[in-house]
């Protein structure tokens, strides 16, 4: 808009007049729509005519089928299987430790028996030898708490 020169109004005041600038529009190109529905007209029994677009019924989204078993139940079952596997392993571990303890106990007992037998043989076989000094205690006389030979 461009202002025009000031004019005097009848009451003596100055008035500024504006003249609008025309807007040039871009050329309009008609658009051809391929999927515009056709208009249908229906004649009612009383003679009135109703015109409008045919509306297709709304399609519902298919509902995702829920699994027969919930995820929580599956997780609990898998946790139970894992727990049983761990318990089985612990049972095998305790069984192994028990068997190892029994083996060590038997080895210690066997060693004691063999070593004790060897000591017994050494003690009892020494009395059969004729080496060393033999003292005949029967001829000794005990007087006044002194030992005489």
Rosetta silent file (secondary structure, phi, psi, omega in degrees, C-alpha in Angstrom):
SEQUENCE: XXXXXXXXXXXXXXXXXXXXXXXXXXXXXXXXXXXXXXXXXXXXXXXXXXXXXXXXXXXXXXXXXXXXXXXXXXXXXXXXXXXXXXXXXXXXXXXXXXXXXXXXXXXXXXXXXXXXXXXXXXXXXXXXXXXXXXXXXXXXXXXXXXXXX
SCORE:     score description
SCORE:     0.000 S_00000001
   1 L     0.000  138.919  178.618    0.000    0.000    0.000 S_00000001
   2 E  -117.783  134.134 -178.407    1.240    3.369   -0.796 S_00000001
   3 E   -77.070  144.480  175.947    0.054    6.446    1.071 S_00000001
   4 L   -94.173  165.407  179.262   -1.514    9.255   -0.837 S_00000001
   5 L   -60.320  155.200 -177.921   -0.926   12.906   -0.033 S_00000001
   6 L   -72.228  137.325  176.637   -2.724   14.291    2.979 S_00000001
   7 E  -117.044  157.937  176.421   -6.101   15.938    2.435 S_00000001
   8 E   -89.503  131.457  177.464   -8.034   18.195    4.695 S_00000001
   9 L   -86.133  166.003 -179.018  -11.153   16.760    6.171 S_00000001
  10 L   -60.821  -25.914 -178.382  -14.271   18.899    6.724 S_00000001
  11 L   -88.921    2.962  175.183  -13.519   19.203   10.425 S_00000001
  12 L    94.926    2.528  179.159  -10.068   20.627    9.698 S_00000001
  13 L   -91.567  156.747  178.154   -8.003   17.559   10.471 S_00000001
  14 E   -86.920  136.586 -179.079   -5.540   15.995    8.061 S_00000001
  15 E  -120.158  133.740  178.097   -6.552   12.606    6.673 S_00000001
  16 L  -103.443  128.247 -176.644   -4.139   10.149    5.113 S_00000001
  17 L  -106.441  132.522  178.137   -5.614    7.991    2.344 S_00000001
  18 E  -112.616  137.360  177.593   -4.198    4.552    1.512 S_00000001
  19 E  -109.952  124.226 -179.101   -4.768    2.797   -1.780 S_00000001
  20 L   -67.388  144.821  175.963   -4.528   -1.034   -1.663 S_00000001
  21 L   -92.586  129.940 -179.059   -2.030   -2.773   -3.942 S_00000001
  22 L   -68.695  143.759  179.073   -3.592   -5.610   -5.916 S_00000001
  23 L   -97.038  129.063  177.106   -2.246   -9.145   -5.207 S_00000001
  24 L   -91.417  128.963 -178.711   -1.456  -11.259   -8.226 S_00000001
  25 L   -92.416  148.482  174.805   -2.432  -14.904   -7.743 S_00000001
  26 L   -70.574  150.879  179.765   -0.534  -17.840   -9.108 S_00000001
  27 L   -64.521  137.414 -179.248   -2.304  -19.695  -11.890 S_00000001
  28 L   -91.861  126.088  179.139   -4.595  -22.442  -10.579 S_00000001
  29 L  -104.845  125.157  178.848   -4.107  -25.844  -12.183 S_00000001
  30 L   -67.019  137.331 -178.776   -7.052  -28.215  -11.969 S_00000001
  31 L  -106.597  133.035  179.483   -6.139  -31.476  -10.218 S_00000001
  32 L   -97.335  117.019  178.366   -7.674  -34.741  -11.354 S_00000001
  33 L   -95.907  130.510 -177.685   -8.369  -37.091   -8.433 S_00000001
  34 L   -85.856  -27.510 -172.915   -8.576  -40.767   -9.287 S_00000001
  35 L  -105.731   27.114  176.754  -10.090  -42.051   -6.085 S_00000001
  36 L   -74.861  125.719 -178.612  -13.006  -39.637   -5.687 S_00000001
  37 L   -70.027  153.867  179.058  -16.066  -41.739   -4.881 S_00000001
  38 L   -79.006  153.434  179.655  -19.078  -41.512   -7.100 S_00000001
  39 E   -86.605  133.073  179.621  -22.200  -39.768   -5.929 S_00000001
  40 E  -114.437  144.683  176.999  -25.158  -42.060   -5.288 S_00000001
  41 E  -120.169  136.589 -179.957  -28.803  -41.062   -5.159 S_00000001
  42 E  -125.083  132.380  177.520  -31.451  -43.004   -3.301 S_00000001
  43 E   -96.398  119.960  179.631  -35.205  -42.478   -3.706 S_00000001
  44 L   -78.562  160.552 -178.320  -37.036  -42.941   -0.403 S_00000001
  45 L   -59.735  -26.738 -179.541  -40.545  -44.499   -0.295 S_00000001
  46 L   -86.578    4.495  175.489  -42.137  -41.101    0.370 S_00000001
  47 L    99.338   -9.876  179.246  -40.592  -39.710   -2.842 S_00000001
  48 L   -74.130  149.350  179.304  -37.706  -37.751   -1.405 S_00000001
  49 E  -111.938  127.408  177.845  -34.320  -38.154   -3.062 S_00000001
  50 E  -111.187  124.493 -179.185  -31.208  -38.428   -0.915 S_00000001
  51 E  -115.233  138.066  178.868  -27.898  -37.828   -2.659 S_00000001
  52 E  -177.140  179.314  178.994  -24.513  -38.563   -1.127 S_00000001
  53 E   -85.709  144.402  175.752  -21.329  -40.514   -1.243 S_00000001
  54 L   -76.061  129.527 -178.176  -21.337  -44.234   -0.625 S_00000001
  55 L  -107.749  127.900  177.355  -19.507  -44.997    2.619 S_00000001
  56 L   -81.860  144.699  178.133  -17.706  -48.269    3.067 S_00000001
  57 L   -63.591  144.832 -178.842  -17.995  -49.846    6.500 S_00000001
  58 L   -65.644  134.606  178.692  -14.957  -49.258    8.673 S_00000001
  59 L   -90.244  128.982  178.854  -12.535  -52.130    8.663 S_00000001
  60 L   -83.853  145.472  177.207  -11.412  -53.214   12.073 S_00000001
  61 L   -70.766  137.577  177.974   -7.771  -53.969   12.633 S_00000001
  62 L   -65.281  132.594 -179.101   -7.154  -57.651   13.189 S_00000001
  63 L   -78.974  130.449  178.789   -6.550  -58.271   16.862 S_00000001
  64 L   -65.633  129.596 -178.563   -3.247  -59.958   17.557 S_00000001
  65 L   -67.949  129.645  178.228   -3.911  -63.404   18.933 S_00000001
  66 L   -75.967  141.936  178.033   -2.798  -63.699   22.527 S_00000001
  67 L   -65.800  153.398 -178.563   -0.514  -66.638   23.222 S_00000001
  68 L   -65.389  -28.921 -178.803   -2.060  -69.529   25.083 S_00000001
  69 L  -121.783  136.569 -178.573    0.545  -69.167   27.837 S_00000001
  70 L   -73.427  159.249  179.721    1.674  -65.855   29.275 S_00000001
  71 H   -64.908  -35.800  179.913    5.305  -64.762   29.159 S_00000001
  72 H   -61.856  -40.934  179.618    5.475  -64.676   32.939 S_00000001
  73 H   -65.162  -39.496  178.721    4.468  -68.345   33.111 S_00000001
  74 H   -64.931  -42.649  179.610    7.115  -69.261   30.547 S_00000001
  75 H   -63.842  -39.907  178.592    9.769  -67.328   32.496 S_00000001
  76 H   -65.009  -41.464  179.684    8.792  -69.044   35.742 S_00000001
  77 H   -64.506  -44.115  179.061    8.952  -72.454   34.056 S_00000001
  78 H   -65.124  -37.356  176.062   12.373  -71.740   32.553 S_00000001
  79 H   -63.509  -39.160  177.369   13.596  -70.491   35.925 S_00000001
  80 H   -64.227  -40.026  178.560   12.384  -73.719   37.534 S_00000001
  81 H   -64.690  -43.010  177.779   14.216  -75.811   34.943 S_00000001
  82 H   -63.017  -40.958  178.960   17.398  -73.821   35.547 S_00000001
  83 H   -62.788  -41.709  178.591   17.000  -74.203   39.307 S_00000001
  84 H   -64.781  -37.835  178.273   16.594  -77.981   38.934 S_00000001
  85 H   -64.377  -41.407  178.642   19.706  -78.127   36.758 S_00000001
  86 H   -65.813  -42.772  179.931   21.690  -76.227   39.394 S_00000001
  87 H   -63.237  -38.843  177.433   20.321  -78.445   42.175 S_00000001
  88 H   -62.499  -42.222  177.737   21.294  -81.533   40.193 S_00000001
  89 H   -64.312  -41.121  177.827   24.800  -80.162   39.763 S_00000001
  90 H   -65.356  -37.331  177.764   25.044  -79.354   43.466 S_00000001
  91 H   -63.773  -42.776  177.769   23.818  -82.862   44.300 S_00000001
  92 H   -64.632  -37.582  179.704   26.513  -84.347   42.068 S_00000001
  93 H   -65.009  -45.020  179.037   29.101  -82.056   43.652 S_00000001
  94 H   -66.990  -35.536  176.769   28.163  -83.087   47.186 S_00000001
  95 H   -63.963  -42.050  178.724   28.141  -86.743   46.130 S_00000001
  96 H   -63.658  -43.559  179.728   31.625  -86.335   44.672 S_00000001
  97 H   -63.826  -39.988  178.364   32.893  -84.634   47.844 S_00000001
  98 H   -63.850  -44.241  179.807   31.383  -87.411   50.001 S_00000001
  99 H   -65.596  -38.916  178.928   33.006  -90.128   47.864 S_00000001
 100 H   -65.850  -39.941  177.491   36.360  -88.324   47.935 S_00000001
 101 H   -63.503  -41.844  178.606   36.163  -88.013   51.729 S_00000001
 102 H   -64.303  -39.958  179.682   35.399  -91.744   52.064 S_00000001
 103 H   -64.344  -44.644  179.221   38.351  -92.608   49.794 S_00000001
 104 H   -63.488  -40.346  178.245   40.742  -90.440   51.814 S_00000001
 105 H   -62.338  -42.809 -179.975   39.466  -91.990   55.070 S_00000001
 106 H   -67.004  -37.124  178.143   40.000  -95.508   53.717 S_00000001
 107 H   -66.564  -40.911  177.669   43.520  -94.644   52.536 S_00000001
 108 H   -63.842  -43.503  178.826   44.416  -93.238   55.965 S_00000001
 109 H   -62.689  -44.382  179.516   42.994  -96.345   57.676 S_00000001
 110 H   -62.331  -41.379  178.405   44.871  -98.660   55.288 S_00000001
 111 H   -63.806  -41.758  179.343   48.117  -96.745   55.907 S_00000001
 112 H   -64.247  -40.844 -179.757   47.611  -96.983   59.685 S_00000001
 113 H   -66.031  -45.582 -178.453   46.947 -100.719   59.484 S_00000001
 114 H   -65.959  -46.356 -179.288   49.987 -101.393   57.284 S_00000001
 115 H   -65.131  -40.544  177.253   52.297  -99.148   59.344 S_00000001
 116 H   -64.124  -38.771  177.262   50.962 -100.573   62.607 S_00000001
 117 H   -65.460  -39.342  178.539   51.529 -104.094   61.341 S_00000001
 118 H   -64.461  -41.713  177.931   55.082 -103.246   60.354 S_00000001
 119 H   -63.958  -41.936  179.711   55.756 -101.820   63.818 S_00000001
 120 H   -62.271  -41.062  178.635   54.245 -104.929   65.452 S_00000001
 121 H   -63.720  -40.291 -179.818   56.446 -107.203   63.369 S_00000001
 122 H   -64.837  -40.470 -178.044   59.534 -105.197   64.374 S_00000001
 123 H   -70.096  -48.880 -174.505   58.676 -105.367   68.075 S_00000001
 124 H   -77.095  -22.510  178.641   57.764 -109.029   68.267 S_00000001
 125 H   -80.093  -18.364 -179.916   60.554 -110.277   66.033 S_00000001
 126 H   -70.386  -29.819 -179.546   63.235 -108.663   68.264 S_00000001
 127 L   -72.628  -19.645  179.823   62.523 -111.082   71.121 S_00000001
 128 L   -84.136  -13.919 -178.806   63.394 -114.070   68.915 S_00000001
 129 L   -80.048  153.119 -179.606   66.916 -112.840   68.168 S_00000001
 130 L  -105.679   14.172 -179.157   69.871 -113.993   70.335 S_00000001
 131 L   -87.976  156.716  175.973   71.921 -110.855   69.963 S_00000001
 132 L    94.112 -179.028 -176.211   72.521 -108.403   72.799 S_00000001
 133 L   -94.017  132.582  177.848   72.876 -108.777   76.607 S_00000001
 134 L  -109.149  131.283 -178.827   70.502 -110.992   78.519 S_00000001
 135 L  -113.487  127.928  177.667   69.989 -110.317   82.227 S_00000001
 136 L   -92.568  105.814 -174.622   68.631 -113.012   84.517 S_00000001
 137 H   -79.679  -18.520 -174.639   66.528 -111.087   86.992 S_00000001
 138 H   -66.371  -26.363 -177.715   65.545 -114.195   89.028 S_00000001
 139 H   -86.515   -6.667 -177.761   68.882 -114.395   90.799 S_00000001
 140 L   -71.796  151.493 -179.260   68.778 -110.801   91.939 S_00000001
 141 E  -121.510  133.945  179.596   68.279 -110.061   95.614 S_00000001
 142 E  -104.443  115.676  177.025   66.384 -107.073   96.889 S_00000001
 143 E  -131.263  133.888  176.436   67.614 -105.794  100.231 S_00000001
 144 L    44.550   46.544  177.388   66.763 -102.476  101.801 S_00000001
 145 L    60.272   23.814  174.451   65.422 -101.107   98.582 S_00000001
 146 E  -115.485  148.442  179.527   68.727 -101.692   96.799 S_00000001
 147 E   -98.849  119.827  178.165   69.203 -103.871   93.764 S_00000001
 148 E  -117.340  148.202  176.741   72.189 -106.334   94.028 S_00000001
 149 L  -104.054    0.000    0.000   73.388 -108.757   91.443 S_00000001
